[in-house]
mmCIF file of C-alpha atoms in Angstrom:
data_model
loop_
_atom_site.group_PDB
_atom_site.id
_atom_site.type_symbol
_atom_site.label_atom_id
_atom_site.label_comp_id
_atom_site.label_asym_id
_atom_site.label_seq_id
_atom_site.Cartn_x
_atom_site.Cartn_y
_atom_site.Cartn_z
ATOM 1 C CA GLN A 5 -16.998 -29.516 -25.299
ATOM 2 C CA LYS A 6 -13.561 -30.160 -23.835
ATOM 3 C CA GLU A 7 -10.704 -27.835 -24.769
ATOM 4 C CA VAL A 8 -8.564 -30.824 -25.745
ATOM 5 C CA GLU A 9 -9.939 -33.988 -27.325
ATOM 6 C CA GLN A 10 -8.024 -37.238 -27.563
ATOM 7 C CA ASP A 11 -9.208 -40.648 -28.739
ATOM 8 C CA PRO A 12 -8.926 -42.958 -25.698
ATOM 9 C CA GLY A 13 -8.246 -46.059 -27.790
ATOM 10 C CA PRO A 14 -7.166 -48.677 -27.015
ATOM 11 C CA LEU A 15 -4.892 -48.830 -30.024
ATOM 12 C CA SER A 16 -3.270 -52.191 -30.715
ATOM 13 C CA VAL A 17 -0.466 -52.524 -33.268
ATOM 14 C CA PRO A 18 2.124 -55.184 -34.154
ATOM 15 C CA GLU A 19 5.755 -54.645 -33.236
ATOM 16 C CA GLY A 20 7.576 -52.572 -35.856
ATOM 17 C CA ALA A 21 4.476 -50.648 -36.958
ATOM 18 C CA ILE A 22 4.282 -46.871 -37.268
ATOM 19 C CA VAL A 23 1.935 -45.455 -34.670
ATOM 20 C CA SER A 24 0.029 -42.197 -35.048
ATOM 21 C CA LEU A 25 -1.499 -40.566 -31.972
ATOM 22 C CA ASN A 26 -3.545 -37.397 -32.253
ATOM 23 C CA CYS A 27 -5.196 -34.595 -30.336
ATOM 24 C CA THR A 28 -7.458 -31.790 -31.421
ATOM 25 C CA TYR A 29 -8.031 -28.591 -29.522
ATOM 26 C CA SER A 30 -10.356 -25.619 -29.628
ATOM 27 C CA ASN A 31 -8.365 -22.775 -28.066
ATOM 28 C CA SER A 32 -6.296 -20.956 -30.693
ATOM 29 C CA ALA A 33 -4.227 -19.346 -27.909
ATOM 30 C CA PHE A 34 -2.397 -22.624 -27.244
ATOM 31 C CA GLN A 35 1.233 -22.324 -28.319
ATOM 32 C CA TYR A 36 3.114 -24.905 -26.240
ATOM 33 C CA PHE A 37 2.425 -28.557 -26.945
ATOM 34 C CA MET A 38 3.664 -31.590 -25.085
ATOM 35 C CA TRP A 39 3.370 -35.344 -25.198
ATOM 36 C CA TYR A 40 3.634 -37.409 -22.065
ATOM 37 C CA ARG A 41 3.972 -41.174 -21.759
ATOM 38 C CA GLN A 42 2.471 -42.900 -18.745
ATOM 39 C CA TYR A 43 3.177 -46.491 -17.862
ATOM 40 C CA SER A 44 0.756 -48.392 -15.677
ATOM 41 C CA ARG A 45 0.960 -47.347 -12.008
ATOM 42 C CA LYS A 46 3.441 -44.577 -12.810
ATOM 43 C CA GLY A 47 3.276 -40.827 -13.264
ATOM 44 C CA PRO A 48 3.388 -39.221 -16.739
ATOM 45 C CA GLU A 49 6.861 -38.756 -18.221
ATOM 46 C CA LEU A 50 7.604 -35.845 -20.569
ATOM 47 C CA LEU A 51 8.353 -37.232 -24.039
ATOM 48 C CA MET A 52 8.213 -34.325 -26.468
ATOM 49 C CA TYR A 53 7.930 -30.554 -26.105
ATOM 50 C CA THR A 54 7.230 -28.230 -29.023
ATOM 51 C CA TYR A 55 6.461 -24.588 -29.485
ATOM 52 C CA SER A 56 4.025 -23.345 -32.149
ATOM 53 C CA SER A 57 3.707 -25.129 -35.498
ATOM 54 C CA GLY A 58 6.079 -27.531 -37.172
ATOM 55 C CA ASN A 59 7.791 -30.835 -36.561
ATOM 56 C CA LYS A 60 10.217 -32.019 -33.934
ATOM 57 C CA GLU A 61 12.050 -35.326 -34.054
ATOM 58 C CA ASP A 62 13.704 -37.250 -31.249
ATOM 59 C CA GLY A 63 14.876 -40.741 -32.121
ATOM 60 C CA ARG A 64 11.866 -42.842 -33.083
ATOM 61 C CA PHE A 65 9.442 -40.109 -32.013
ATOM 62 C CA THR A 66 8.185 -37.192 -34.128
ATOM 63 C CA ALA A 67 5.822 -34.519 -32.841
ATOM 64 C CA GLN A 68 3.847 -32.520 -35.345
ATOM 65 C CA VAL A 69 1.768 -29.397 -34.735
ATOM 66 C CA ASP A 70 -0.705 -27.933 -37.225
ATOM 67 C CA LYS A 71 -2.067 -24.785 -35.622
ATOM 68 C CA SER A 72 -4.236 -23.909 -38.601
ATOM 69 C CA SER A 73 -6.170 -27.152 -38.076
ATOM 70 C CA LYS A 74 -5.765 -27.141 -34.286
ATOM 71 C CA TYR A 75 -4.356 -30.633 -34.536
ATOM 72 C CA ILE A 76 -1.261 -32.232 -33.039
ATOM 73 C CA SER A 77 0.236 -35.648 -33.648
ATOM 74 C CA LEU A 78 2.845 -37.957 -32.229
ATOM 75 C CA PHE A 79 4.381 -40.547 -34.542
ATOM 76 C CA ILE A 80 6.289 -43.539 -33.239
ATOM 77 C CA ARG A 81 8.432 -45.391 -35.782
ATOM 78 C CA ASP A 82 9.473 -49.024 -35.396
ATOM 79 C CA SER A 83 7.205 -49.416 -32.371
ATOM 80 C CA GLN A 84 8.375 -51.717 -29.590
ATOM 81 C CA PRO A 85 6.468 -53.605 -26.876
ATOM 82 C CA SER A 86 8.152 -51.240 -24.399
ATOM 83 C CA ASP A 87 6.204 -48.395 -26.027
ATOM 84 C CA SER A 88 2.984 -49.889 -24.633
ATOM 85 C CA ALA A 89 1.619 -47.157 -22.386
ATOM 86 C CA THR A 90 -0.922 -44.352 -22.239
ATOM 87 C CA TYR A 91 0.061 -41.271 -24.234
ATOM 88 C CA LEU A 92 -1.243 -37.919 -23.077
ATOM 89 C CA CYS A 93 -1.123 -34.684 -25.005
ATOM 90 C CA ALA A 94 -0.930 -31.416 -23.095
ATOM 91 C CA MET A 95 -0.888 -27.780 -24.089
ATOM 92 C CA SER A 96 -0.759 -24.273 -22.669
ATOM 93 C CA ARG A 97 -1.319 -20.736 -23.839
ATOM 94 C CA SER A 98 1.282 -18.404 -25.242
ATOM 95 C CA TYR A 99 1.283 -15.865 -22.472
ATOM 96 C CA GLY A 100 2.218 -16.151 -18.842
ATOM 97 C CA GLY A 101 0.182 -15.150 -15.881
ATOM 98 C CA ALA A 102 -1.370 -16.704 -12.854
ATOM 99 C CA THR A 103 -4.276 -18.254 -14.716
ATOM 100 C CA ASN A 104 -2.197 -20.160 -17.250
ATOM 101 C CA LYS A 105 -2.015 -23.902 -16.779
ATOM 102 C CA LEU A 106 -1.459 -27.078 -18.724
ATOM 103 C CA ILE A 107 -4.560 -28.674 -20.218
ATOM 104 C CA PHE A 108 -4.319 -32.415 -20.752
ATOM 105 C CA GLY A 109 -6.076 -34.770 -23.099
ATOM 106 C CA THR A 110 -7.584 -37.879 -21.518
ATOM 107 C CA GLY A 111 -4.892 -40.113 -23.008
ATOM 108 C CA THR A 112 -4.683 -42.869 -25.630
ATOM 109 C CA LEU A 113 -3.860 -46.391 -24.477
ATOM 110 C CA LEU A 114 -1.359 -48.023 -26.848
ATOM 111 C CA ALA A 115 -0.520 -51.726 -26.897
ATOM 112 C CA VAL A 116 2.334 -52.949 -29.111
ATOM 113 C CA GLN A 117 2.058 -56.674 -29.675
ATOM 114 C CA PRO A 118 5.311 -58.684 -30.007
ATOM 115 C CA LYS B 15 19.281 -36.122 -9.764
ATOM 116 C CA ALA B 16 16.363 -37.485 -7.764
ATOM 117 C CA GLY B 17 12.925 -37.147 -9.311
ATOM 118 C CA VAL B 18 9.655 -36.050 -7.766
ATOM 119 C CA THR B 19 8.869 -38.145 -4.701
ATOM 120 C CA GLN B 20 5.350 -38.740 -3.475
ATOM 121 C CA THR B 21 4.332 -40.474 -0.265
ATOM 122 C CA PRO B 22 2.552 -42.622 0.556
ATOM 123 C CA ARG B 23 2.286 -44.713 -2.590
ATOM 124 C CA TYR B 24 -1.041 -46.275 -1.645
ATOM 125 C CA LEU B 25 -3.690 -45.217 0.822
ATOM 126 C CA ILE B 26 -7.026 -46.688 1.874
ATOM 127 C CA LYS B 27 -9.457 -44.522 3.789
ATOM 128 C CA THR B 28 -13.163 -44.577 4.638
ATOM 129 C CA ARG B 29 -15.778 -41.970 3.874
ATOM 130 C CA GLY B 30 -15.680 -38.964 6.140
ATOM 131 C CA GLN B 31 -12.015 -39.294 7.022
ATOM 132 C CA GLN B 32 -9.334 -36.849 5.965
ATOM 133 C CA VAL B 33 -6.023 -37.521 4.261
ATOM 134 C CA THR B 34 -2.714 -35.733 3.738
ATOM 135 C CA LEU B 35 -0.470 -36.482 0.784
ATOM 136 C CA SER B 36 3.136 -35.382 0.526
ATOM 137 C CA CYS B 37 5.305 -34.321 -2.411
ATOM 138 C CA SER B 38 9.010 -33.535 -2.606
ATOM 139 C CA PRO B 39 9.915 -31.767 -5.858
ATOM 140 C CA ILE B 40 13.082 -32.101 -7.869
ATOM 141 C CA SER B 41 15.909 -30.212 -6.198
ATOM 142 C CA GLY B 42 15.883 -26.592 -7.348
ATOM 143 C CA HIS B 43 12.288 -26.677 -8.569
ATOM 144 C CA ARG B 44 10.132 -24.076 -6.913
ATOM 145 C CA SER B 45 6.748 -24.845 -8.460
ATOM 146 C CA VAL B 46 4.585 -27.765 -7.372
ATOM 147 C CA SER B 47 1.296 -28.642 -9.049
ATOM 148 C CA TRP B 48 -1.237 -31.246 -8.013
ATOM 149 C CA TYR B 49 -3.487 -33.239 -10.330
ATOM 150 C CA GLN B 50 -6.233 -35.782 -9.840
ATOM 151 C CA GLN B 51 -6.329 -38.602 -12.366
ATOM 152 C CA THR B 52 -9.349 -40.857 -12.863
ATOM 153 C CA PRO B 53 -10.192 -43.197 -15.760
ATOM 154 C CA GLY B 54 -13.244 -41.165 -16.751
ATOM 155 C CA GLN B 55 -11.963 -37.607 -16.355
ATOM 156 C CA GLY B 56 -8.264 -37.963 -17.055
ATOM 157 C CA LEU B 57 -5.868 -35.488 -15.466
ATOM 158 C CA GLN B 58 -7.607 -32.629 -13.689
ATOM 159 C CA PHE B 59 -5.713 -29.697 -12.257
ATOM 160 C CA LEU B 60 -6.120 -29.129 -8.531
ATOM 161 C CA PHE B 61 -3.733 -26.291 -7.679
ATOM 162 C CA GLU B 62 -0.242 -24.927 -8.106
ATOM 163 C CA TYR B 63 2.133 -23.500 -5.541
ATOM 164 C CA PHE B 64 5.185 -21.378 -6.175
ATOM 165 C CA SER B 65 7.408 -20.022 -3.432
ATOM 166 C CA GLU B 66 4.848 -20.998 -0.791
ATOM 167 C CA THR B 67 2.036 -19.112 -2.529
ATOM 168 C CA GLN B 68 -0.927 -20.659 -4.304
ATOM 169 C CA ARG B 69 -0.764 -19.281 -7.836
ATOM 170 C CA ASN B 70 -3.605 -21.121 -9.467
ATOM 171 C CA LYS B 71 -6.545 -23.278 -8.493
ATOM 172 C CA GLY B 72 -8.737 -25.709 -10.388
ATOM 173 C CA ASN B 73 -12.453 -26.351 -10.023
ATOM 174 C CA PHE B 74 -12.463 -28.529 -6.948
ATOM 175 C CA PRO B 75 -14.450 -28.031 -3.734
ATOM 176 C CA GLY B 76 -12.912 -26.438 -0.676
ATOM 177 C CA ARG B 77 -12.372 -29.896 0.850
ATOM 178 C CA PHE B 78 -9.239 -30.017 -1.278
ATOM 179 C CA SER B 79 -6.456 -27.818 0.032
ATOM 180 C CA GLY B 80 -2.723 -27.634 -0.131
ATOM 181 C CA ARG B 81 0.327 -25.811 1.032
ATOM 182 C CA GLN B 82 3.991 -25.443 0.219
ATOM 183 C CA PHE B 83 6.862 -25.139 2.629
ATOM 184 C CA SER B 84 9.979 -23.009 2.413
ATOM 185 C CA ASN B 85 11.977 -25.987 1.102
ATOM 186 C CA SER B 86 9.421 -26.318 -1.764
ATOM 187 C CA ARG B 87 7.971 -29.543 -0.392
ATOM 188 C CA SER B 88 4.202 -29.596 -0.674
ATOM 189 C CA GLU B 89 1.295 -31.299 1.007
ATOM 190 C CA MET B 90 -2.244 -31.796 -0.177
ATOM 191 C CA ASN B 91 -5.141 -32.374 2.173
ATOM 192 C CA VAL B 92 -8.592 -33.740 1.469
ATOM 193 C CA SER B 93 -11.136 -33.507 4.267
ATOM 194 C CA THR B 94 -14.441 -35.348 4.640
ATOM 195 C CA LEU B 95 -13.546 -37.935 2.023
ATOM 196 C CA GLU B 96 -16.181 -39.095 -0.456
ATOM 197 C CA LEU B 97 -16.252 -42.246 -2.556
ATOM 198 C CA GLY B 98 -15.687 -40.122 -5.666
ATOM 199 C CA ASP B 99 -12.347 -38.934 -4.307
ATOM 200 C CA SER B 100 -10.843 -42.324 -5.140
ATOM 201 C CA ALA B 101 -8.165 -41.514 -7.698
ATOM 202 C CA LEU B 102 -4.477 -41.301 -8.457
ATOM 203 C CA TYR B 103 -3.162 -38.004 -7.080
ATOM 204 C CA LEU B 104 -0.152 -36.754 -8.991
ATOM 205 C CA CYS B 105 2.310 -34.107 -8.010
ATOM 206 C CA ALA B 106 4.447 -32.354 -10.596
ATOM 207 C CA SER B 107 7.304 -29.939 -10.182
ATOM 208 C CA SER B 108 8.861 -27.386 -12.501
ATOM 209 C CA LEU B 109 11.623 -24.814 -12.371
ATOM 210 C CA ALA B 110 9.369 -21.875 -13.084
ATOM 211 C CA TYR B 111 5.755 -21.337 -12.270
ATOM 212 C CA VAL B 112 3.311 -22.834 -14.728
ATOM 213 C CA GLY B 113 2.244 -19.394 -15.889
ATOM 214 C CA SER B 114 5.694 -18.663 -17.283
ATOM 215 C CA LEU B 115 6.386 -19.304 -20.914
ATOM 216 C CA ASN B 116 8.663 -22.293 -20.806
ATOM 217 C CA GLU B 117 7.456 -24.520 -18.025
ATOM 218 C CA LYS B 118 8.041 -28.263 -18.237
ATOM 219 C CA LEU B 119 6.297 -30.435 -15.702
ATOM 220 C CA PHE B 120 7.956 -33.475 -14.165
ATOM 221 C CA PHE B 121 5.617 -35.872 -12.412
ATOM 222 C CA GLY B 122 5.959 -38.191 -9.455
ATOM 223 C CA SER B 123 4.524 -41.708 -9.463
ATOM 224 C CA GLY B 124 1.457 -40.581 -7.555
ATOM 225 C CA THR B 125 -0.511 -41.638 -4.519
ATOM 226 C CA GLN B 126 -3.312 -44.091 -5.243
ATOM 227 C CA LEU B 127 -6.144 -43.198 -2.876
ATOM 228 C CA SER B 128 -9.038 -45.582 -2.358
ATOM 229 C CA VAL B 129 -12.048 -44.398 -0.362
ATOM 230 C CA LEU B 130 -14.289 -47.175 0.948
#
Protein backbone atom coordinates (compact mmCIF):
# COMPACT_ATOMS: atom_id res chain seq x y z
CA GLN A 1 0.00 0.00 0.00
CA LYS A 2 1.31 3.44 -0.92
CA GLU A 3 1.77 6.02 1.83
CA VAL A 4 -0.26 8.54 -0.17
CA GLU A 5 -3.20 7.62 -2.37
CA GLN A 6 -4.71 9.92 -4.96
CA ASP A 7 -7.39 9.21 -7.55
CA PRO A 8 -5.71 9.66 -10.96
CA GLY A 9 -8.90 10.79 -12.68
CA PRO A 10 -9.30 12.15 -15.25
CA LEU A 11 -11.85 14.53 -13.80
CA SER A 12 -13.83 16.57 -16.31
CA VAL A 13 -16.01 19.49 -15.17
CA PRO A 14 -17.77 22.41 -16.88
CA GLU A 15 -16.40 25.91 -16.49
CA GLY A 16 -17.64 27.56 -13.29
CA ALA A 17 -18.02 24.29 -11.37
CA ILE A 18 -16.61 23.64 -7.90
CA VAL A 19 -13.87 21.05 -8.06
CA SER A 20 -12.90 18.78 -5.18
CA LEU A 21 -9.56 16.95 -5.28
CA ASN A 22 -8.56 14.55 -2.54
CA CYS A 23 -5.74 12.50 -1.09
CA THR A 24 -5.64 9.95 1.67
CA TYR A 25 -2.56 8.93 3.58
CA SER A 26 -1.52 6.26 6.04
CA ASN A 27 1.32 7.84 8.03
CA SER A 28 -0.02 9.76 11.03
CA ALA A 29 3.36 11.52 11.38
CA PHE A 30 2.64 13.71 8.34
CA GLN A 31 2.13 17.31 9.44
CA TYR A 32 2.98 19.42 6.38
CA PHE A 33 0.65 19.21 3.41
CA MET A 34 1.04 20.74 -0.01
CA TRP A 35 -0.77 20.91 -3.31
CA TYR A 36 1.11 21.32 -6.54
CA ARG A 37 -0.29 22.10 -9.98
CA GLN A 38 1.48 20.72 -13.02
CA TYR A 39 0.71 21.83 -16.54
CA SER A 40 1.59 19.58 -19.44
CA ARG A 41 5.34 19.53 -20.18
CA LYS A 42 6.09 21.68 -17.13
CA GLY A 43 7.36 21.08 -13.62
CA PRO A 44 5.00 21.11 -10.60
CA GLU A 45 4.20 24.55 -9.19
CA LEU A 46 3.48 25.01 -5.47
CA LEU A 47 -0.16 26.04 -5.04
CA MET A 48 -1.02 25.64 -1.38
CA TYR A 49 0.97 24.88 1.77
CA THR A 50 -0.64 24.00 5.09
CA TYR A 51 0.53 22.81 8.45
CA SER A 52 -1.49 20.34 10.54
CA SER A 53 -5.30 20.35 10.47
CA GLY A 54 -7.66 23.06 9.33
CA ASN A 55 -8.46 25.14 6.29
CA LYS A 56 -6.45 27.60 4.26
CA GLU A 57 -7.89 29.83 1.56
CA ASP A 58 -6.12 31.60 -1.27
CA GLY A 59 -8.36 33.22 -3.85
CA ARG A 60 -10.42 30.53 -5.55
CA PHE A 61 -8.45 27.75 -3.84
CA THR A 62 -9.13 26.22 -0.41
CA ALA A 63 -6.98 23.51 1.14
CA GLN A 64 -8.48 21.39 3.87
CA VAL A 65 -6.71 18.93 6.16
CA ASP A 66 -8.48 16.38 8.37
CA LYS A 67 -5.75 14.59 10.29
CA SER A 68 -8.20 12.43 12.23
CA SER A 69 -9.36 10.89 8.94
CA LYS A 70 -5.95 11.16 7.25
CA TYR A 71 -7.62 13.00 4.41
CA ILE A 72 -6.74 16.21 2.60
CA SER A 73 -8.69 18.13 -0.01
CA LEU A 74 -8.24 20.95 -2.46
CA PHE A 75 -11.33 22.87 -3.55
CA ILE A 76 -11.35 25.09 -6.61
CA ARG A 77 -14.26 27.53 -6.89
CA ASP A 78 -15.47 28.99 -10.18
CA SER A 79 -13.15 26.68 -12.12
CA GLN A 80 -11.61 28.03 -15.32
CA PRO A 81 -10.21 26.27 -18.41
CA SER A 82 -6.80 27.57 -17.29
CA ASP A 83 -7.14 25.35 -14.21
CA SER A 84 -6.85 22.29 -16.47
CA ALA A 85 -3.74 20.52 -15.21
CA THR A 86 -2.57 17.65 -13.03
CA TYR A 87 -2.87 18.32 -9.30
CA LEU A 88 -0.44 16.58 -6.98
CA CYS A 89 -0.69 16.37 -3.23
CA ALA A 90 2.49 16.09 -1.19
CA MET A 91 3.25 15.73 2.48
CA SER A 92 6.10 15.38 4.95
CA ARG A 93 6.60 14.43 8.56
CA SER A 94 6.63 16.77 11.50
CA TYR A 95 10.24 16.37 12.48
CA GLY A 96 13.41 17.20 10.66
CA GLY A 97 16.32 14.96 10.00
CA ALA A 98 18.18 13.51 7.10
CA THR A 99 15.58 10.88 6.31
CA ASN A 100 12.64 13.26 5.97
CA LYS A 101 11.39 13.88 2.47
CA LEU A 102 8.28 14.89 0.60
CA ILE A 103 5.97 12.06 -0.42
CA PHE A 104 3.83 12.77 -3.46
CA GLY A 105 0.54 11.40 -4.64
CA THR A 106 0.41 10.23 -8.25
CA GLY A 107 -1.69 13.22 -9.30
CA THR A 108 -5.24 13.86 -10.52
CA LEU A 109 -5.73 15.07 -14.08
CA LEU A 110 -8.35 17.83 -14.21
CA ALA A 111 -9.99 19.11 -17.38
CA VAL A 112 -12.26 22.17 -17.19
CA GLN A 113 -14.47 22.37 -20.25
CA PRO A 114 -15.38 25.86 -21.58
CA LYS B 1 13.97 36.26 -9.57
CA ALA B 2 14.88 33.46 -11.96
CA GLY B 3 13.36 30.06 -11.27
CA VAL B 4 14.95 26.63 -11.31
CA THR B 5 16.66 26.00 -14.64
CA GLN B 6 17.18 22.54 -16.05
CA THR B 7 19.16 21.63 -19.15
CA PRO B 8 18.77 20.10 -21.59
CA ARG B 9 15.01 20.20 -22.03
CA TYR B 10 14.86 17.06 -24.15
CA LEU B 11 17.30 14.21 -24.59
CA ILE B 12 17.29 11.05 -26.68
CA LYS B 13 19.75 8.31 -25.87
CA THR B 14 20.16 4.61 -26.65
CA ARG B 15 20.43 1.72 -24.24
CA GLY B 16 23.80 1.37 -22.60
CA GLN B 17 24.76 5.02 -22.96
CA GLN B 18 25.15 7.42 -20.06
CA VAL B 19 23.62 10.84 -19.57
CA THR B 20 24.25 13.92 -17.44
CA LEU B 21 21.48 16.34 -16.54
CA SER B 22 22.05 19.79 -15.12
CA CYS B 23 20.11 21.92 -12.64
CA SER B 24 20.61 25.50 -11.51
CA PRO B 25 18.59 26.30 -8.37
CA ILE B 26 16.93 29.55 -7.45
CA SER B 27 19.51 32.06 -6.28
CA GLY B 28 20.11 31.64 -2.56
CA HIS B 29 18.68 28.12 -2.41
CA ARG B 30 21.14 25.61 -1.07
CA SER B 31 19.12 22.40 -1.35
CA VAL B 32 18.59 20.57 -4.64
CA SER B 33 16.42 17.48 -4.95
CA TRP B 34 15.95 15.25 -7.96
CA TYR B 35 12.80 13.34 -8.88
CA GLN B 36 11.85 10.91 -11.61
CA GLN B 37 8.33 11.25 -12.96
CA THR B 38 6.61 8.54 -15.00
CA PRO B 39 2.91 8.09 -15.83
CA GLY B 40 2.68 4.85 -13.86
CA GLN B 41 4.74 5.67 -10.78
CA GLY B 42 4.28 9.41 -10.43
CA LEU B 43 7.01 11.43 -8.74
CA GLN B 44 9.73 9.29 -7.19
CA PHE B 45 12.49 10.77 -5.07
CA LEU B 46 16.02 10.16 -6.31
CA PHE B 47 18.26 12.15 -3.97
CA GLU B 48 18.80 15.47 -2.24
CA TYR B 49 21.92 17.56 -1.93
CA PHE B 50 22.58 20.35 0.52
CA SER B 51 25.82 22.29 0.68
CA GLU B 52 27.51 19.78 -1.63
CA THR B 53 26.57 16.82 0.57
CA GLN B 54 24.04 14.13 -0.27
CA ARG B 55 21.53 14.25 2.58
CA ASN B 56 19.01 11.71 1.44
CA LYS B 57 18.65 9.03 -1.19
CA GLY B 58 15.68 7.21 -2.68
CA ASN B 59 15.39 3.59 -3.76
CA PHE B 60 17.15 3.74 -7.09
CA PRO B 61 20.06 1.60 -8.30
CA GLY B 62 23.62 2.83 -8.15
CA ARG B 63 23.47 3.73 -11.86
CA PHE B 64 21.80 6.93 -10.70
CA SER B 65 24.19 9.37 -9.09
CA GLY B 66 24.45 13.06 -8.51
CA ARG B 67 26.57 15.82 -7.14
CA GLN B 68 26.33 19.44 -6.11
CA PHE B 69 28.86 22.17 -6.67
CA SER B 70 29.89 25.01 -4.40
CA ASN B 71 27.56 27.40 -6.25
CA SER B 72 24.64 25.00 -5.47
CA ARG B 73 24.28 23.91 -9.08
CA SER B 74 23.68 20.19 -9.35
CA GLU B 75 24.16 17.45 -11.90
CA MET B 76 22.58 14.04 -12.12
CA ASN B 77 24.16 11.16 -13.98
CA VAL B 78 22.62 7.93 -15.19
CA SER B 79 24.99 5.28 -16.50
CA THR B 80 24.21 2.21 -18.60
CA LEU B 81 20.79 3.51 -19.61
CA GLU B 82 17.84 1.12 -19.75
CA LEU B 83 14.55 1.51 -21.58
CA GLY B 84 12.79 1.92 -18.23
CA ASP B 85 14.82 5.04 -17.49
CA SER B 86 12.69 6.97 -19.97
CA ALA B 87 11.01 9.62 -17.84
CA LEU B 88 10.75 13.28 -16.96
CA TYR B 89 13.57 14.13 -14.55
CA LEU B 90 12.69 17.03 -12.29
CA CYS B 91 14.97 19.11 -10.17
CA ALA B 92 13.64 21.11 -7.23
CA SER B 93 15.35 23.63 -5.02
CA SER B 94 14.57 24.95 -1.56
CA LEU B 95 16.08 27.37 0.91
CA ALA B 96 16.57 24.80 3.63
CA TYR B 97 17.23 21.12 3.40
CA VAL B 98 14.16 18.96 2.97
CA GLY B 99 14.58 17.52 6.44
CA SER B 100 13.97 20.91 8.05
CA LEU B 101 10.51 21.80 9.20
CA ASN B 102 9.46 24.42 6.72
CA GLU B 103 10.83 23.39 3.37
CA LYS B 104 9.00 24.44 0.21
CA LEU B 105 10.13 22.89 -3.03
CA PHE B 106 10.27 24.85 -6.27
CA PHE B 107 10.55 22.76 -9.41
CA GLY B 108 12.16 23.28 -12.78
CA SER B 109 10.45 22.29 -16.02
CA GLY B 110 12.39 19.04 -16.18
CA THR B 111 14.44 17.12 -18.69
CA GLN B 112 12.45 14.66 -20.79
CA LEU B 113 14.71 11.66 -21.34
CA SER B 114 13.85 9.07 -23.96
CA VAL B 115 15.89 5.87 -24.10
CA LEU B 116 15.62 3.94 -27.36
